[in-house]
mmCIF file of C-alpha atoms and ligand atoms in Angstrom:
data_model
loop_
_atom_site.group_PDB
_atom_site.id
_atom_site.type_symbol
_atom_site.label_atom_id
_atom_site.label_comp_id
_atom_site.label_asym_id
_atom_site.label_seq_id
_atom_site.Cartn_x
_atom_site.Cartn_y
_atom_site.Cartn_z
ATOM 1 C CA MET A 7 -36.808 3.065 15.240
ATOM 2 C CA LYS A 8 -33.392 4.369 14.286
ATOM 3 C CA GLU A 9 -30.411 4.077 16.625
ATOM 4 C CA ILE A 10 -27.481 6.502 16.665
ATOM 5 C CA LEU A 11 -24.551 5.627 18.859
ATOM 6 C CA VAL A 12 -22.675 8.314 20.754
ATOM 7 C CA SER A 13 -19.497 6.292 21.001
ATOM 8 C CA LEU A 14 -17.748 7.974 23.907
ATOM 9 C CA LYS A 15 -15.010 5.819 25.386
ATOM 10 C CA ASN A 16 -16.153 5.949 29.014
ATOM 11 C CA SER A 17 -19.851 6.618 28.651
ATOM 12 C CA PRO A 18 -21.249 5.402 25.316
ATOM 13 C CA TYR A 19 -25.003 5.587 24.819
ATOM 14 C CA SER A 20 -27.666 5.445 22.163
ATOM 15 C CA ILE A 21 -30.094 7.939 20.790
ATOM 16 C CA PHE A 22 -33.268 6.252 19.587
ATOM 17 C CA LEU A 23 -35.243 8.214 17.015
ATOM 18 C CA ASN A 24 -38.861 7.537 16.096
ATOM 19 C CA ALA A 25 -39.102 5.762 19.411
ATOM 20 C CA PRO A 26 -42.690 5.545 20.752
ATOM 21 C CA LEU A 27 -43.118 6.517 24.415
ATOM 22 C CA GLN A 28 -45.184 3.364 24.868
ATOM 23 C CA ARG A 29 -42.127 1.218 24.099
ATOM 24 C CA LEU A 30 -39.646 2.849 26.468
ATOM 25 C CA GLY A 31 -40.400 0.571 29.445
ATOM 26 C CA GLY A 32 -40.311 -2.559 27.295
ATOM 27 C CA PHE A 33 -36.951 -1.517 25.872
ATOM 28 C CA MET A 34 -35.532 -0.907 29.341
ATOM 29 C CA ARG A 35 -36.760 -4.294 30.562
ATOM 30 C CA LYS A 36 -35.423 -6.176 27.541
ATOM 31 C CA VAL A 37 -31.997 -4.662 27.007
ATOM 32 C CA GLY A 38 -31.672 -2.144 29.813
ATOM 33 C CA PHE A 39 -29.555 -4.213 32.151
ATOM 34 C CA ARG A 40 -27.001 -5.019 29.466
ATOM 35 C CA ARG A 41 -26.786 -1.326 28.615
ATOM 36 C CA GLY A 42 -26.550 -0.137 32.204
ATOM 37 C CA ILE A 43 -30.137 1.191 32.246
ATOM 38 C CA SER A 44 -31.954 -0.799 34.893
ATOM 39 C CA PRO A 45 -33.328 1.614 37.492
ATOM 40 C CA THR A 46 -35.825 0.477 40.082
ATOM 41 C CA LYS A 47 -37.266 3.989 40.455
ATOM 42 C CA ALA A 48 -37.580 6.913 38.090
ATOM 43 C CA LEU A 49 -38.282 10.522 38.961
ATOM 44 C CA ILE A 50 -39.894 12.017 35.874
ATOM 45 C CA VAL A 51 -39.100 15.733 35.702
ATOM 46 C CA THR A 52 -41.460 17.626 33.446
ATOM 47 C CA HIS A 53 -43.882 20.561 33.078
ATOM 48 C CA PRO A 54 -47.530 20.388 34.274
ATOM 49 C CA PHE A 55 -48.934 20.465 30.702
ATOM 50 C CA LEU A 56 -46.701 17.609 29.562
ATOM 51 C CA LYS A 57 -47.594 15.505 32.589
ATOM 52 C CA GLY A 58 -51.296 16.056 31.874
ATOM 53 C CA ARG A 59 -50.958 15.151 28.211
ATOM 54 C CA TYR A 60 -48.396 12.320 28.245
ATOM 55 C CA GLY A 61 -47.842 11.395 31.920
ATOM 56 C CA THR A 62 -50.100 8.353 31.953
ATOM 57 C CA ILE A 63 -48.569 6.870 28.785
ATOM 58 C CA LEU A 64 -45.088 7.303 30.215
ATOM 59 C CA GLN A 65 -46.016 5.967 33.634
ATOM 60 C CA LYS A 66 -47.721 2.886 32.144
ATOM 61 C CA SER A 67 -44.755 2.222 29.940
ATOM 62 C CA LEU A 68 -42.324 2.304 32.877
ATOM 63 C CA SER A 69 -44.578 0.308 35.231
ATOM 64 C CA SER A 70 -44.636 -2.460 32.632
ATOM 65 C CA ALA A 71 -40.887 -2.703 33.292
ATOM 66 C CA GLU A 72 -41.481 -2.723 37.062
ATOM 67 C CA ILE A 73 -39.993 0.735 37.464
ATOM 68 C CA GLN A 74 -41.665 2.803 40.190
ATOM 69 C CA THR A 75 -42.383 6.323 39.026
ATOM 70 C CA SER A 76 -42.994 9.685 40.612
ATOM 71 C CA PHE A 77 -43.180 13.163 39.104
ATOM 72 C CA ALA A 78 -41.450 16.461 39.786
ATOM 73 C CA LEU A 79 -43.122 19.441 38.126
ATOM 74 C CA VAL A 80 -41.305 22.572 37.002
ATOM 75 C CA PRO A 81 -43.110 25.653 35.668
ATOM 76 C CA PRO A 82 -42.288 26.366 32.009
ATOM 77 C CA GLY A 83 -39.788 29.002 30.896
ATOM 78 C CA GLU A 84 -36.077 29.773 30.808
ATOM 79 C CA LYS A 85 -36.500 31.910 33.930
ATOM 80 C CA HIS A 86 -36.918 28.667 35.893
ATOM 81 C CA LYS A 87 -33.602 27.257 34.693
ATOM 82 C CA ASN A 88 -31.857 28.274 37.890
ATOM 83 C CA LEU A 89 -30.452 27.116 41.213
ATOM 84 C CA LYS A 90 -33.796 27.616 42.973
ATOM 85 C CA THR A 91 -35.367 24.963 40.744
ATOM 86 C CA VAL A 92 -32.344 22.727 41.322
ATOM 87 C CA GLN A 93 -32.895 23.013 45.081
ATOM 88 C CA THR A 94 -36.595 22.149 44.710
ATOM 89 C CA LEU A 95 -35.692 19.139 42.582
ATOM 90 C CA TYR A 96 -33.144 17.890 45.152
ATOM 91 C CA GLU A 97 -35.965 17.985 47.699
ATOM 92 C CA ARG A 98 -38.214 15.951 45.369
ATOM 93 C CA CYS A 99 -35.382 13.420 44.984
ATOM 94 C CA LEU A 100 -35.259 13.046 48.763
ATOM 95 C CA GLU A 101 -39.065 12.790 49.098
ATOM 96 C CA SER A 102 -39.135 10.161 46.345
ATOM 97 C CA LYS A 103 -36.361 8.261 48.190
ATOM 98 C CA LEU A 104 -34.150 8.066 45.119
ATOM 99 C CA ASP A 105 -30.973 6.101 45.656
ATOM 100 C CA ARG A 106 -28.050 5.233 43.435
ATOM 101 C CA SER A 107 -30.079 2.595 41.611
ATOM 102 C CA SER A 108 -32.690 5.219 40.639
ATOM 103 C CA CYS A 109 -32.786 7.468 37.636
ATOM 104 C CA ILE A 110 -33.961 10.896 36.660
ATOM 105 C CA LEU A 111 -35.975 10.880 33.484
ATOM 106 C CA THR A 112 -36.311 14.287 31.864
ATOM 107 C CA PHE A 113 -39.452 14.768 29.805
ATOM 108 C CA GLY A 114 -39.465 18.163 28.130
ATOM 109 C CA GLY A 115 -37.292 20.611 26.232
ATOM 110 C CA GLY A 116 -33.839 21.960 26.886
ATOM 111 C CA VAL A 117 -34.821 23.744 30.089
ATOM 112 C CA ILE A 118 -35.993 20.517 31.737
ATOM 113 C CA GLY A 119 -33.106 18.511 30.257
ATOM 114 C CA ASP A 120 -30.380 20.924 31.338
ATOM 115 C CA THR A 121 -31.783 21.607 34.826
ATOM 116 C CA ALA A 122 -32.820 18.079 35.804
ATOM 117 C CA GLY A 123 -29.677 16.750 34.083
ATOM 118 C CA PHE A 124 -27.639 18.881 36.485
ATOM 119 C CA VAL A 125 -29.604 17.436 39.406
ATOM 120 C CA ALA A 126 -28.878 13.903 38.140
ATOM 121 C CA ALA A 127 -25.189 14.785 37.823
ATOM 122 C CA THR A 128 -24.935 16.003 41.413
ATOM 123 C CA TYR A 129 -27.557 14.240 43.554
ATOM 124 C CA LEU A 130 -25.745 11.514 45.532
ATOM 125 C CA ARG A 131 -22.727 12.476 43.365
ATOM 126 C CA GLY A 132 -24.557 11.272 40.287
ATOM 127 C CA ILE A 133 -27.460 8.996 39.424
ATOM 128 C CA SER A 134 -28.565 7.684 36.021
ATOM 129 C CA LEU A 135 -30.071 10.116 33.562
ATOM 130 C CA ILE A 136 -32.453 9.414 30.697
ATOM 131 C CA HIS A 137 -33.564 12.162 28.328
ATOM 132 C CA VAL A 138 -36.922 11.979 26.586
ATOM 133 C CA PRO A 139 -36.934 15.245 24.590
ATOM 134 C CA THR A 140 -40.269 16.751 23.584
ATOM 135 C CA THR A 141 -39.231 19.929 21.725
ATOM 136 C CA LEU A 142 -37.635 20.063 18.292
ATOM 137 C CA LEU A 143 -34.681 21.910 19.809
ATOM 138 C CA ALA A 144 -34.115 19.244 22.434
ATOM 139 C CA MET A 145 -34.445 16.424 19.876
ATOM 140 C CA VAL A 146 -31.780 17.864 17.569
ATOM 141 C CA ASP A 147 -29.486 19.386 20.151
ATOM 142 C CA SER A 148 -29.823 19.729 23.909
ATOM 143 C CA SER A 149 -30.599 16.081 24.768
ATOM 144 C CA ILE A 150 -27.336 14.976 23.130
ATOM 145 C CA GLY A 151 -23.827 15.553 24.419
ATOM 146 C CA GLY A 152 -24.092 15.812 28.166
ATOM 147 C CA LYS A 153 -24.045 19.554 28.798
ATOM 148 C CA VAL A 154 -26.195 20.079 31.874
ATOM 149 C CA GLY A 155 -26.587 23.171 34.005
ATOM 150 C CA VAL A 156 -28.453 26.332 34.851
ATOM 151 C CA ASP A 157 -28.287 30.091 34.381
ATOM 152 C CA LEU A 158 -27.131 32.695 36.880
ATOM 153 C CA PRO A 159 -29.031 36.024 36.792
ATOM 154 C CA GLY A 160 -26.087 37.691 35.047
ATOM 155 C CA SER A 161 -24.733 34.830 32.970
ATOM 156 C CA LYS A 162 -26.345 32.122 30.875
ATOM 157 C CA ASN A 163 -25.459 28.436 31.511
ATOM 158 C CA SER A 164 -22.701 29.424 33.937
ATOM 159 C CA VAL A 165 -23.155 26.653 36.474
ATOM 160 C CA GLY A 166 -23.042 23.163 35.135
ATOM 161 C CA SER A 167 -21.228 20.038 34.234
ATOM 162 C CA PHE A 168 -20.686 17.464 31.521
ATOM 163 C CA TYR A 169 -22.845 14.473 32.390
ATOM 164 C CA GLN A 170 -23.891 12.045 29.709
ATOM 165 C CA PRO A 171 -27.320 10.411 29.726
ATOM 166 C CA LYS A 172 -27.627 6.626 29.605
ATOM 167 C CA LEU A 173 -30.191 6.877 26.833
ATOM 168 C CA VAL A 174 -31.993 9.435 24.658
ATOM 169 C CA TRP A 175 -35.473 8.370 23.597
ATOM 170 C CA THR A 176 -37.062 10.615 20.954
ATOM 171 C CA ASP A 177 -40.719 10.275 20.040
ATOM 172 C CA PRO A 178 -41.623 12.781 17.290
ATOM 173 C CA GLN A 179 -45.332 12.229 18.006
ATOM 174 C CA THR A 180 -44.900 14.482 21.039
ATOM 175 C CA LEU A 181 -44.197 17.371 18.653
ATOM 176 C CA GLU A 182 -47.888 17.347 17.682
ATOM 177 C CA THR A 183 -48.663 19.483 20.716
ATOM 178 C CA LEU A 184 -45.628 21.757 20.398
ATOM 179 C CA PRO A 185 -46.663 25.403 19.793
ATOM 180 C CA ASP A 186 -45.536 26.907 16.449
ATOM 181 C CA ARG A 187 -43.229 29.435 18.072
ATOM 182 C CA GLU A 188 -41.407 26.588 19.849
ATOM 183 C CA PHE A 189 -41.145 24.655 16.601
ATOM 184 C CA ARG A 190 -39.537 27.653 14.888
ATOM 185 C CA ASN A 191 -37.212 27.978 17.853
ATOM 186 C CA GLY A 192 -35.883 24.486 17.070
ATOM 187 C CA LEU A 193 -35.315 25.442 13.429
ATOM 188 C CA ALA A 194 -32.618 27.890 14.555
ATOM 189 C CA GLU A 195 -30.384 25.063 15.808
ATOM 190 C CA ILE A 196 -31.080 23.086 12.621
ATOM 191 C CA ILE A 197 -29.953 26.047 10.508
ATOM 192 C CA LYS A 198 -26.858 26.182 12.736
ATOM 193 C CA TYR A 199 -25.959 22.576 11.834
ATOM 194 C CA GLY A 200 -26.321 23.402 8.143
ATOM 195 C CA VAL A 201 -23.938 26.348 8.405
ATOM 196 C CA ILE A 202 -21.315 24.689 10.594
ATOM 197 C CA LYS A 203 -21.191 21.227 9.053
ATOM 198 C CA ASP A 204 -23.594 20.304 6.323
ATOM 199 C CA ALA A 205 -24.196 22.296 3.132
ATOM 200 C CA HIS A 206 -26.602 19.590 1.936
ATOM 201 C CA LEU A 207 -28.760 20.024 5.048
ATOM 202 C CA PHE A 208 -28.752 23.777 4.395
ATOM 203 C CA GLN A 209 -30.002 23.137 0.844
ATOM 204 C CA ILE A 210 -32.761 20.841 2.141
ATOM 205 C CA LEU A 211 -33.869 23.708 4.383
ATOM 206 C CA GLU A 212 -33.730 26.170 1.499
ATOM 207 C CA LYS A 213 -35.961 23.857 -0.507
ATOM 208 C CA CYS A 214 -38.613 23.149 2.069
ATOM 209 C CA VAL A 215 -38.747 25.692 4.918
ATOM 210 C CA PRO A 216 -41.290 26.550 6.291
ATOM 211 C CA ASN A 217 -42.971 23.293 5.160
ATOM 212 C CA ILE A 218 -40.394 21.069 6.736
ATOM 213 C CA LYS A 219 -42.769 18.569 8.351
ATOM 214 C CA SER A 220 -42.504 15.975 5.538
ATOM 215 C CA GLN A 221 -38.714 15.974 5.937
ATOM 216 C CA LEU A 222 -38.743 16.234 9.702
ATOM 217 C CA ASN A 223 -37.615 12.739 10.678
ATOM 218 C CA ALA A 224 -34.769 12.848 8.167
ATOM 219 C CA VAL A 225 -33.692 16.287 9.365
ATOM 220 C CA ILE A 226 -33.778 15.275 13.049
ATOM 221 C CA ALA A 227 -31.635 12.237 12.189
ATOM 222 C CA ILE A 228 -29.057 14.336 10.282
ATOM 223 C CA CYS A 229 -28.726 16.796 13.167
ATOM 224 C CA ALA A 230 -28.546 14.117 15.868
ATOM 225 C CA GLN A 231 -25.856 12.369 13.841
ATOM 226 C CA ILE A 232 -23.812 15.567 13.474
ATOM 227 C CA LYS A 233 -24.054 16.338 17.164
ATOM 228 C CA ALA A 234 -23.177 12.758 18.150
ATOM 229 C CA ARG A 235 -20.098 12.872 15.922
ATOM 230 C CA VAL A 236 -18.862 16.256 17.162
ATOM 231 C CA VAL A 237 -19.374 15.296 20.811
ATOM 232 C CA THR A 238 -17.562 12.002 20.298
ATOM 233 C CA GLN A 239 -14.560 13.894 18.932
ATOM 234 C CA ASP A 240 -14.470 16.449 21.736
ATOM 235 C CA GLU A 241 -16.684 15.528 24.674
ATOM 236 C CA LYS A 242 -15.581 18.326 27.012
ATOM 237 C CA GLU A 243 -14.874 21.080 24.489
ATOM 238 C CA THR A 244 -11.143 20.884 25.022
ATOM 239 C CA HIS A 245 -9.930 20.066 21.491
ATOM 240 C CA GLY A 246 -11.364 23.023 19.584
ATOM 241 C CA VAL A 247 -13.979 20.834 17.865
ATOM 242 C CA ARG A 248 -17.126 21.052 19.984
ATOM 243 C CA GLU A 249 -16.944 24.834 20.151
ATOM 244 C CA ILE A 250 -18.302 25.028 16.595
ATOM 245 C CA LEU A 251 -21.694 24.044 18.053
ATOM 246 C CA ASN A 252 -21.710 27.482 19.651
ATOM 247 C CA PHE A 253 -22.108 29.282 16.320
ATOM 248 C CA GLY A 254 -24.540 32.138 16.994
ATOM 249 C CA HIS A 255 -24.466 31.478 20.729
ATOM 250 C CA THR A 256 -21.926 34.109 21.841
ATOM 251 C CA ILE A 257 -24.159 37.071 21.057
ATOM 252 C CA GLY A 258 -27.287 34.897 21.422
ATOM 253 C CA HIS A 259 -26.505 34.132 25.058
ATOM 254 C CA ALA A 260 -25.703 37.806 25.707
ATOM 255 C CA ILE A 261 -29.150 38.747 24.334
ATOM 256 C CA GLU A 262 -30.866 36.179 26.569
ATOM 257 C CA THR A 263 -28.956 37.378 29.642
ATOM 258 C CA ALA A 264 -29.481 41.086 28.904
ATOM 259 C CA THR A 265 -33.239 40.580 28.614
ATOM 260 C CA GLY A 266 -33.589 38.570 31.831
ATOM 261 C CA TYR A 267 -34.252 35.291 29.981
ATOM 262 C CA SER A 268 -37.771 36.365 29.142
ATOM 263 C CA ASP A 269 -38.052 38.388 25.908
ATOM 264 C CA TYR A 270 -36.645 35.876 23.411
ATOM 265 C CA LYS A 271 -36.652 32.116 23.086
ATOM 266 C CA HIS A 272 -33.214 30.519 22.942
ATOM 267 C CA GLY A 273 -33.521 29.790 19.203
ATOM 268 C CA GLU A 274 -34.643 33.343 18.470
ATOM 269 C CA ALA A 275 -31.603 34.756 20.250
ATOM 270 C CA ILE A 276 -29.347 32.287 18.433
ATOM 271 C CA ALA A 277 -30.870 33.282 15.079
ATOM 272 C CA MET A 278 -29.856 36.921 15.700
ATOM 273 C CA GLY A 279 -26.505 35.738 17.028
ATOM 274 C CA MET A 280 -25.875 33.853 13.771
ATOM 275 C CA CYS A 281 -26.724 36.977 11.730
ATOM 276 C CA ALA A 282 -24.308 39.042 13.837
ATOM 277 C CA ALA A 283 -21.522 36.429 13.552
ATOM 278 C CA GLY A 284 -22.085 36.360 9.779
ATOM 279 C CA GLU A 285 -21.795 40.137 9.648
ATOM 280 C CA ILE A 286 -18.497 40.016 11.568
ATOM 281 C CA ALA A 287 -17.208 37.320 9.206
ATOM 282 C CA CYS A 288 -18.211 39.419 6.147
ATOM 283 C CA ASP A 289 -16.391 42.381 7.616
ATOM 284 C CA LEU A 290 -13.262 40.252 8.035
ATOM 285 C CA ASN A 291 -13.586 38.985 4.436
ATOM 286 C CA LEU A 292 -14.083 35.429 5.622
ATOM 287 C CA TRP A 293 -17.662 34.998 4.426
ATOM 288 C CA LYS A 294 -19.309 36.125 1.204
ATOM 289 C CA ARG A 295 -22.138 38.665 1.260
ATOM 290 C CA SER A 296 -24.148 36.245 -0.897
ATOM 291 C CA ASP A 297 -23.818 33.538 1.811
ATOM 292 C CA GLN A 298 -24.818 36.068 4.471
ATOM 293 C CA SER A 299 -27.961 36.794 2.409
ATOM 294 C CA ARG A 300 -28.726 33.068 2.162
ATOM 295 C CA LEU A 301 -28.339 32.772 5.948
ATOM 296 C CA LYS A 302 -30.614 35.726 6.657
ATOM 297 C CA ASN A 303 -33.187 34.496 4.147
ATOM 298 C CA ILE A 304 -33.496 31.063 5.657
ATOM 299 C CA ILE A 305 -33.762 32.580 9.145
ATOM 300 C CA LEU A 306 -36.533 34.903 8.008
ATOM 301 C CA ARG A 307 -38.366 32.132 6.133
ATOM 302 C CA SER A 308 -38.234 30.049 9.318
ATOM 303 C CA GLY A 309 -40.151 32.807 11.098
ATOM 304 C CA LEU A 310 -37.135 33.756 13.198
ATOM 305 C CA PRO A 311 -35.801 37.271 13.850
ATOM 306 C CA ILE A 312 -32.742 38.798 12.218
ATOM 307 C CA ARG A 313 -32.906 41.915 14.428
ATOM 308 C CA LEU A 314 -33.784 42.816 17.999
ATOM 309 C CA ARG A 315 -37.318 44.077 18.627
ATOM 310 C CA LYS A 316 -36.059 46.697 21.090
ATOM 311 C CA THR A 317 -32.590 48.215 21.327
ATOM 312 C CA ILE A 318 -30.249 46.715 23.884
ATOM 313 C CA PRO A 319 -27.274 49.073 24.358
ATOM 314 C CA SER A 320 -24.462 47.651 22.219
ATOM 315 C CA ARG A 321 -21.904 48.251 24.988
ATOM 316 C CA LYS A 322 -24.038 46.230 27.390
ATOM 317 C CA LEU A 323 -24.069 43.265 25.004
ATOM 318 C CA LEU A 324 -20.335 43.689 24.414
ATOM 319 C CA SER A 325 -19.606 43.529 28.156
ATOM 320 C CA LEU A 326 -21.591 40.299 28.382
ATOM 321 C CA LEU A 327 -19.447 38.713 25.656
ATOM 322 C CA TYR A 328 -16.511 38.708 28.062
ATOM 323 C CA ARG A 329 -18.483 36.381 30.345
ATOM 324 C CA ASP A 330 -18.867 33.849 27.543
ATOM 325 C CA LYS A 331 -17.318 30.480 28.355
ATOM 326 C CA LYS A 332 -15.219 30.635 25.173
ATOM 327 C CA SER A 333 -13.645 33.911 26.259
ATOM 328 C CA VAL A 334 -10.091 33.355 27.538
ATOM 329 C CA SER A 335 -7.841 35.937 29.241
ATOM 330 C CA GLY A 336 -10.184 38.767 28.334
ATOM 331 C CA GLN A 337 -10.222 37.926 24.604
ATOM 332 C CA ILE A 338 -13.441 37.409 22.709
ATOM 333 C CA ARG A 339 -13.554 34.135 20.798
ATOM 334 C CA PHE A 340 -16.102 33.673 18.086
ATOM 335 C CA VAL A 341 -17.289 30.905 15.794
ATOM 336 C CA LEU A 342 -17.339 32.553 12.366
ATOM 337 C CA PRO A 343 -18.719 31.103 9.129
ATOM 338 C CA THR A 344 -16.415 30.829 6.111
ATOM 339 C CA ARG A 345 -18.708 29.015 3.673
ATOM 340 C CA ILE A 346 -21.990 27.140 4.068
ATOM 341 C CA GLY A 347 -20.990 23.937 5.876
ATOM 342 C CA HIS A 348 -17.807 25.327 7.400
ATOM 343 C CA VAL A 349 -16.831 27.603 10.296
ATOM 344 C CA GLN A 350 -13.649 28.788 12.021
ATOM 345 C CA LEU A 351 -12.889 29.692 15.586
ATOM 346 C CA ARG A 352 -11.277 33.154 15.834
ATOM 347 C CA THR A 353 -10.251 35.694 18.408
ATOM 348 C CA ILE A 354 -11.757 39.025 17.411
ATOM 349 C CA SER A 355 -11.384 42.629 18.532
ATOM 350 C CA ALA A 356 -14.009 44.505 20.519
ATOM 351 C CA SER A 357 -14.613 46.805 17.534
ATOM 352 C CA SER A 358 -15.344 43.794 15.277
ATOM 353 C CA ALA A 359 -17.750 42.412 17.876
ATOM 354 C CA LEU A 360 -19.462 45.807 18.106
ATOM 355 C CA LYS A 361 -20.010 45.855 14.335
ATOM 356 C CA GLY A 362 -21.804 42.514 14.611
ATOM 357 C CA ILE A 363 -23.888 43.693 17.540
ATOM 358 C CA ARG A 364 -24.860 46.948 15.788
ATOM 359 C CA SER A 365 -25.968 45.044 12.704
ATOM 360 C CA ILE A 366 -28.821 43.411 14.653
ATOM 361 C CA GLN A 367 -30.096 46.547 16.405
ATOM 362 C CA PRO A 368 -33.642 47.528 15.299
HETATM 363 P P1 LIG B 3 -37.987 24.807 26.671
HETATM 364 O O1 LIG B 3 -37.377 23.671 27.339
HETATM 365 O O2 LIG B 3 -38.213 26.047 27.469
HETATM 366 O O3 LIG B 3 -39.362 24.335 26.071
HETATM 367 C C1 LIG B 3 -40.136 25.249 25.375
HETATM 368 C C2 LIG B 3 -41.599 25.277 25.783
HETATM 369 O O4 LIG B 3 -42.281 24.232 25.116
HETATM 370 C C3 LIG B 3 -41.895 25.095 27.249
HETATM 371 O O5 LIG B 3 -42.855 26.069 27.603
HETATM 372 C C4 LIG B 3 -42.504 23.712 27.350
HETATM 373 O O6 LIG B 3 -43.440 23.615 28.359
HETATM 374 C C5 LIG B 3 -43.143 23.546 26.004
HETATM 375 N N1 LIG B 3 -43.186 22.169 25.511
HETATM 376 C C6 LIG B 3 -42.153 21.304 25.482
HETATM 377 N N2 LIG B 3 -42.504 20.194 24.821
HETATM 378 C C7 LIG B 3 -43.768 20.342 24.434
HETATM 379 C C8 LIG B 3 -44.693 19.538 23.725
HETATM 380 N N3 LIG B 3 -44.322 18.378 23.192
HETATM 381 N N4 LIG B 3 -45.940 19.985 23.547
HETATM 382 C C9 LIG B 3 -46.316 21.195 24.048
HETATM 383 N N5 LIG B 3 -45.478 22.029 24.703
HETATM 384 C C10 LIG B 3 -44.235 21.599 24.903
HETATM 385 O O7 LIG B 3 -37.141 25.270 25.407
HETATM 386 P P2 LIG B 3 -36.185 24.499 24.406
HETATM 387 O O8 LIG B 3 -36.142 25.338 23.228
HETATM 388 O O9 LIG B 3 -36.536 23.073 24.288
HETATM 389 O O10 LIG B 3 -34.774 24.546 25.156
HETATM 390 C C11 LIG B 3 -34.049 25.746 25.332
HETATM 391 C C12 LIG B 3 -32.980 25.504 26.375
HETATM 392 O O11 LIG B 3 -32.080 24.499 25.913
HETATM 393 C C13 LIG B 3 -32.141 26.707 26.692
HETATM 394 O O12 LIG B 3 -32.014 26.835 28.074
HETATM 395 C C14 LIG B 3 -30.786 26.398 26.069
HETATM 396 O O13 LIG B 3 -29.740 27.023 26.749
HETATM 397 C C15 LIG B 3 -30.762 24.903 26.209
HETATM 398 N N6 LIG B 3 -29.849 24.214 25.275
HETATM 399 C C16 LIG B 3 -28.990 23.298 25.797
HETATM 400 C C17 LIG B 3 -28.141 22.589 24.973
HETATM 401 C C18 LIG B 3 -27.244 21.521 25.552
HETATM 402 O O14 LIG B 3 -26.375 21.020 24.830
HETATM 403 N N7 LIG B 3 -27.433 21.136 26.792
HETATM 404 C C19 LIG B 3 -28.155 22.824 23.581
HETATM 405 C C20 LIG B 3 -29.048 23.768 23.087
HETATM 406 C C21 LIG B 3 -29.897 24.453 23.942
HETATM 407 N N1 LIG B 4 -25.045 23.423 22.364
HETATM 408 C C1 LIG B 4 -23.618 23.406 22.439
HETATM 409 C C2 LIG B 4 -23.048 22.086 22.821
HETATM 410 O O1 LIG B 4 -23.737 21.152 23.106
HETATM 411 O O2 LIG B 4 -21.839 21.962 22.869
#
């Protein structure tokens, strides 16, 4: 097992990588109390398939630590990351008689982590949260850093909070059942880390994608380390540091919202968002055409899209950019690449944004 510390002043916690599900209960019993992880009850929030495949292992592991478990099941898909699911989960918390010594354990990808994380942040004004990510995307990104929340019909991730987990427990064995399209989805966030922070990671990807499996544990560790470091420097996105993690997300989120959270996976939308941001940066002479080609190539080789399948009116996407959380006083703020491993935060004009959007139309 490898441990990465997210050394936040008020809420430090560890990410354990290569951490078998079977050992989670034992870990909580042995060192949990010292680390503030000693729940008497856990509500495991997951999808039906994951409960069927891994539920017994997880339940056994927690019972060995004398933690009572119950399950709350959420149907899969981004369209369930909403306030209706939050309401249903609050009701499960009540039925399971969770109190302030209980925890919510999320077992799934970013949708489960974000939604049930928001429930943990708000139920009884906050109970302990443990993330056990089961998608590549959640292992490298969404389980780390404490962003929890849900979508509104017209705006992605618009209701939420910062609420750090007590522990992140990552077992890469669970990826064995992850469908290929979901695996590729996770590659988009890994490419993002290469562009924003780590030219060496980008080169590793250029060498091995799509056959990344032999390097997977190393790559997950690099990404988790980058995210832990960025979040430690700027937990609540107030110092202009954490925003770099949103590279590709401004247009990506607009695509997800415009298509009703159902046509594209998050990583697919982010892949197109990164291409569009690169195009804007080229147009502003911040980013070389040759780097834009490298970015598009690695996206394509990862089996991710560089263009929309169906046109979404450019003006519609533009209007959604103004709802982005980075947008301030009606100005569009963008994370733009300047060289592989480095990005800048910039305010851009609507006509620049439109050029980016048009570059990803079919
Ligand atoms: P997801 O949570 O929808 O999971 C993808 C699919 O994979 C689901 O259908 C799920 O049932 C299935 N699945 C999960 N694990 C599996 C396994 N081991 N075996 C078989 N099937 C499995 O998608 P995601 O890509 O993990 O997460 C996307 C979400 O994460 C988006 O809502 C995005 O906004 C959010 N996100 C949040 C943060 C953050 O910092 N909080 C960061 C990045 C993304
Ligand atoms: N995924 C963006 C962040 O965690 O800040």
